[in-house]
CSV table of C-alpha atoms in Angstrom, one decimal:
chain,number,residue,atom,x,y,z
A,1,UNK,CA,60.9,23.5,23.5
A,2,UNK,CA,62.7,26.7,24.3
A,3,UNK,CA,66.0,24.9,24.9
A,4,UNK,CA,69.1,25.0,22.9
A,5,UNK,CA,71.5,22.1,23.5
A,6,UNK,CA,75.2,22.6,23.0
A,7,UNK,CA,78.1,20.2,22.9
A,8,UNK,CA,80.8,19.5,23.9
A,9,UNK,CA,81.0,21.3,27.2
A,10,UNK,CA,84.8,21.7,26.8
A,11,UNK,CA,87.2,21.2,23.9
A,12,UNK,CA,91.0,21.1,23.6
A,13,UNK,CA,92.5,21.6,20.1
A,14,UNK,CA,96.0,22.0,18.9
A,15,UNK,CA,97.0,25.2,17.2
A,16,UNK,CA,96.2,25.0,13.6
A,17,UNK,CA,93.4,22.4,14.1
A,18,UNK,CA,89.7,22.7,13.5
A,19,UNK,CA,87.4,23.3,16.4
A,20,UNK,CA,83.8,22.1,16.0
A,21,UNK,CA,80.9,23.0,18.4
A,22,UNK,CA,77.5,21.6,17.8
A,23,UNK,CA,74.0,22.9,18.8
A,24,UNK,CA,70.5,21.6,18.5
A,25,UNK,CA,67.1,23.1,19.0
A,26,UNK,CA,63.5,22.1,19.0
A,27,UNK,CA,61.4,25.3,18.5
A,28,UNK,CA,60.9,25.8,14.8
A,29,UNK,CA,59.8,29.4,15.5
A,30,UNK,CA,63.4,30.4,16.0
A,31,UNK,CA,64.5,32.5,13.1
A,32,UNK,CA,68.0,33.6,13.9
A,33,UNK,CA,70.9,31.7,15.3
A,34,UNK,CA,73.8,33.8,16.6
A,35,UNK,CA,77.1,32.6,18.1
A,36,UNK,CA,78.7,34.6,20.9
A,37,UNK,CA,82.3,34.5,22.2
A,38,UNK,CA,83.2,35.2,25.8
A,39,UNK,CA,86.6,35.8,27.2
A,40,UNK,CA,87.3,35.5,30.9
A,41,UNK,CA,86.1,38.6,32.7
A,42,UNK,CA,84.3,40.0,29.7
A,43,UNK,CA,80.7,39.9,28.5
A,44,UNK,CA,79.7,37.8,25.5
A,45,UNK,CA,80.3,39.4,22.1
A,46,UNK,CA,78.5,38.5,18.9
A,47,UNK,CA,80.8,36.4,16.6
A,48,UNK,CA,78.6,35.4,13.7
A,49,UNK,CA,74.9,34.7,13.0
A,50,UNK,CA,72.9,32.8,10.5
A,51,UNK,CA,69.3,32.5,9.3
A,52,UNK,CA,67.7,29.0,8.9
A,53,UNK,CA,67.3,29.5,5.1
A,54,UNK,CA,71.1,29.6,4.7
A,55,UNK,CA,73.0,26.4,4.9
A,56,UNK,CA,76.4,27.9,5.5
A,57,UNK,CA,77.9,31.3,6.5
A,58,UNK,CA,81.6,32.0,6.6
A,59,UNK,CA,83.4,35.0,8.2
A,60,UNK,CA,87.2,34.6,8.1
A,61,UNK,CA,88.2,31.5,10.0
A,62,UNK,CA,84.7,31.1,11.5
A,63,UNK,CA,82.0,29.1,9.6
A,64,UNK,CA,78.4,28.3,10.7
A,65,UNK,CA,76.8,25.2,9.1
A,66,UNK,CA,73.0,24.9,9.4
A,67,UNK,CA,70.9,21.8,8.9
A,68,UNK,CA,67.3,23.0,9.1
A,69,UNK,CA,65.7,19.5,8.7
A,70,UNK,CA,67.8,18.1,11.6
A,71,UNK,CA,67.3,21.3,13.6
A,72,UNK,CA,71.1,21.4,14.2
A,73,UNK,CA,73.8,24.0,13.6
A,74,UNK,CA,77.5,24.1,14.3
A,75,UNK,CA,80.4,26.4,14.5
A,76,UNK,CA,83.7,25.5,12.8
A,77,UNK,CA,86.9,27.4,13.7
A,78,UNK,CA,89.5,26.7,11.1
A,79,UNK,CA,93.2,27.1,11.8
A,80,UNK,CA,92.4,27.5,15.5
A,81,UNK,CA,94.8,29.9,17.4
A,82,UNK,CA,95.6,30.3,21.1
A,83,UNK,CA,93.8,33.6,20.9
A,84,UNK,CA,90.6,31.8,20.1
A,85,UNK,CA,90.6,30.2,23.6
A,86,UNK,CA,87.3,31.4,25.1
A,87,UNK,CA,83.8,30.2,25.9
A,88,UNK,CA,81.5,29.9,22.9
A,89,UNK,CA,77.7,30.1,23.2
A,90,UNK,CA,75.2,29.2,20.5
A,91,UNK,CA,71.9,31.0,20.8
A,92,UNK,CA,68.5,31.2,19.1
A,93,UNK,CA,66.1,34.1,18.9
A,94,UNK,CA,62.6,34.7,17.5
A,95,UNK,CA,62.9,38.0,15.6
A,96,UNK,CA,59.9,39.8,17.0
A,97,UNK,CA,60.9,38.8,20.5
A,98,UNK,CA,63.9,41.0,20.2
A,99,UNK,CA,66.8,40.3,22.4
A,100,UNK,CA,65.4,37.4,24.3
A,101,UNK,CA,68.2,35.1,23.4
A,102,UNK,CA,68.0,31.5,24.3
A,103,UNK,CA,71.6,30.4,24.9
A,104,UNK,CA,73.2,27.0,24.8
A,105,UNK,CA,75.2,25.9,27.9
A,106,UNK,CA,78.5,27.0,26.4
A,107,UNK,CA,81.7,25.3,25.2
A,108,UNK,CA,85.0,26.2,26.8
A,109,UNK,CA,87.6,26.1,24.0
A,110,UNK,CA,91.3,25.8,24.8
A,111,UNK,CA,93.7,26.0,21.9
A,112,UNK,CA,97.2,24.6,22.8
A,113,UNK,CA,100.3,26.1,21.2
B,1,UNK,CA,84.7,47.8,24.5
B,2,UNK,CA,81.0,47.3,23.8
B,3,UNK,CA,80.1,50.7,25.1
B,4,UNK,CA,77.8,49.2,27.8
B,5,UNK,CA,78.9,50.2,31.3
B,6,UNK,CA,78.0,48.2,34.4
B,7,UNK,CA,78.6,49.0,38.0
B,8,UNK,CA,79.7,47.7,40.4
B,9,UNK,CA,82.0,45.0,38.9
B,10,UNK,CA,82.1,43.0,42.1
B,11,UNK,CA,79.7,42.9,45.0
B,12,UNK,CA,79.8,40.8,48.1
B,13,UNK,CA,76.9,40.8,50.5
B,14,UNK,CA,75.0,38.7,53.0
B,15,UNK,CA,71.8,36.6,52.7
B,16,UNK,CA,68.7,38.7,53.2
B,17,UNK,CA,70.2,41.9,51.9
B,18,UNK,CA,69.3,44.0,49.0
B,19,UNK,CA,71.6,45.3,46.2
B,20,UNK,CA,71.2,47.5,43.1
B,21,UNK,CA,73.1,46.9,39.9
B,22,UNK,CA,73.4,49.7,37.4
B,23,UNK,CA,73.8,49.7,33.6
B,24,UNK,CA,74.4,52.5,31.1
B,25,UNK,CA,73.6,51.3,27.6
B,26,UNK,CA,75.5,52.3,24.4
B,27,UNK,CA,74.9,55.8,23.3
B,28,UNK,CA,71.6,55.9,21.3
B,29,UNK,CA,70.4,52.4,22.3
B,30,UNK,CA,66.9,52.5,23.7
B,31,UNK,CA,66.6,48.8,24.7
B,32,UNK,CA,68.2,47.4,27.8
B,33,UNK,CA,68.3,43.7,28.7
B,34,UNK,CA,69.4,41.9,31.8
B,35,UNK,CA,70.8,38.4,31.8
B,36,UNK,CA,72.0,36.2,34.7
B,37,UNK,CA,74.9,33.8,34.2
B,38,UNK,CA,75.5,31.0,36.6
B,39,UNK,CA,77.4,27.8,36.4
B,40,UNK,CA,74.4,25.5,36.6
B,41,UNK,CA,71.8,27.6,34.6
B,42,UNK,CA,74.1,29.2,32.0
B,43,UNK,CA,72.9,32.5,30.5
B,44,UNK,CA,69.3,33.3,31.3
B,45,UNK,CA,67.2,36.2,30.1
B,46,UNK,CA,65.7,38.1,32.9
B,47,UNK,CA,64.0,41.2,31.6
B,48,UNK,CA,63.9,43.8,28.8
B,49,UNK,CA,63.1,47.5,28.8
B,50,UNK,CA,62.6,49.8,25.9
B,51,UNK,CA,62.7,53.6,26.3
B,52,UNK,CA,61.5,53.3,29.9
B,53,UNK,CA,58.8,50.6,29.4
B,54,UNK,CA,59.0,46.9,30.3
B,55,UNK,CA,58.9,44.9,27.0
B,56,UNK,CA,59.6,41.3,27.9
B,57,UNK,CA,60.0,39.2,31.0
B,58,UNK,CA,62.0,36.0,31.3
B,59,UNK,CA,63.0,33.9,34.3
B,60,UNK,CA,63.0,36.8,36.7
B,61,UNK,CA,62.2,36.1,40.4
B,62,UNK,CA,59.6,38.1,42.2
B,63,UNK,CA,62.4,39.3,44.6
B,64,UNK,CA,64.1,41.0,41.6
B,65,UNK,CA,62.9,44.1,39.9
B,66,UNK,CA,64.2,46.5,37.3
B,67,UNK,CA,63.6,49.8,35.8
B,68,UNK,CA,64.8,52.1,33.1
B,69,UNK,CA,65.1,55.8,33.7
B,70,UNK,CA,64.5,58.7,31.4
B,71,UNK,CA,68.3,59.0,30.7
B,72,UNK,CA,68.0,55.3,29.6
B,73,UNK,CA,70.2,53.9,32.3
B,74,UNK,CA,68.8,50.9,34.0
B,75,UNK,CA,68.9,49.4,37.4
B,76,UNK,CA,68.3,45.8,38.5
B,77,UNK,CA,67.3,45.5,42.2
B,78,UNK,CA,67.8,42.2,43.9
B,79,UNK,CA,66.2,41.8,47.4
B,80,UNK,CA,66.0,39.1,50.1
B,81,UNK,CA,69.2,37.7,48.6
B,82,UNK,CA,69.8,34.0,48.8
B,83,UNK,CA,73.0,32.0,48.3
B,84,UNK,CA,71.7,30.8,45.0
B,85,UNK,CA,71.5,34.4,43.7
B,86,UNK,CA,75.3,34.4,43.5
B,87,UNK,CA,76.0,34.9,39.7
B,88,UNK,CA,77.3,37.2,37.0
B,89,UNK,CA,74.6,39.7,36.0
B,90,UNK,CA,75.0,41.1,32.5
B,91,UNK,CA,73.3,44.1,31.0
B,92,UNK,CA,73.0,44.3,27.2
B,93,UNK,CA,71.7,46.9,24.9
B,94,UNK,CA,70.4,47.3,21.3
B,95,UNK,CA,68.8,50.0,19.3
B,96,UNK,CA,65.7,48.0,18.5
B,97,UNK,CA,62.5,47.6,20.5
B,98,UNK,CA,61.6,44.2,19.3
B,99,UNK,CA,62.8,43.0,16.0
B,100,UNK,CA,66.3,41.8,16.4
B,101,UNK,CA,68.5,39.3,14.7
B,102,UNK,CA,70.2,38.5,18.0
B,103,UNK,CA,72.8,41.1,18.1
B,104,UNK,CA,73.1,42.5,21.6
B,105,UNK,CA,76.0,44.5,23.1
B,106,UNK,CA,76.9,43.1,26.5
B,107,UNK,CA,78.6,44.9,29.3
B,108,UNK,CA,81.4,43.2,31.3
B,109,UNK,CA,79.0,42.2,34.1
B,110,UNK,CA,78.5,42.6,37.8
B,111,UNK,CA,79.7,39.6,39.8
B,112,UNK,CA,77.4,39.1,42.9
B,113,UNK,CA,78.5,36.9,45.7
B,114,UNK,CA,76.0,36.2,48.5
B,115,UNK,CA,77.6,34.8,51.7
């Protein structure tokens, strides 16, 4: 019940294309869903986060879509750029459990020029 | 730069040995978290400290221990090391003791290789 399942494991997209990463969860106690971006040799960094009472959140080229009934959420990267090449992790957290993030397995994104 | 400092960046040691990983949180952050990142297990929460006190425990082995000192830096001690302990160990910090929307500031990690 504590798992967050993420797909695909890896993704290759052409420059200018749309990258889509999907996640699913079981535990309805989760109340925030952040996405982290990790470049090689660096630690994960928060990209964008969403609450389950919001169906969509957009920040620049990054959009999270949330389907509460299906217990699924996804990250869309519009106009993908080579600089977006990184590993992306979805995560879930219960607010009063602080920073105990439950991470998905990660998606390695490669954007080709 | 997240403001979280971890040392050492790389560490190679032998099975059965003991190592200590160190973390300095962002200035003003009272909470420190330790995560383990491995290829097969992904990113796993190990333990959280807030202002010197243990607040939450995750999948941390009994051979591992941590503490947070009065100056707020934290150390993760790994003993009786096994090959399977080889991983990236991340420290993260936040200003909050519990309530958190999932925003943590991660260091660059300590890569441990056990031979």
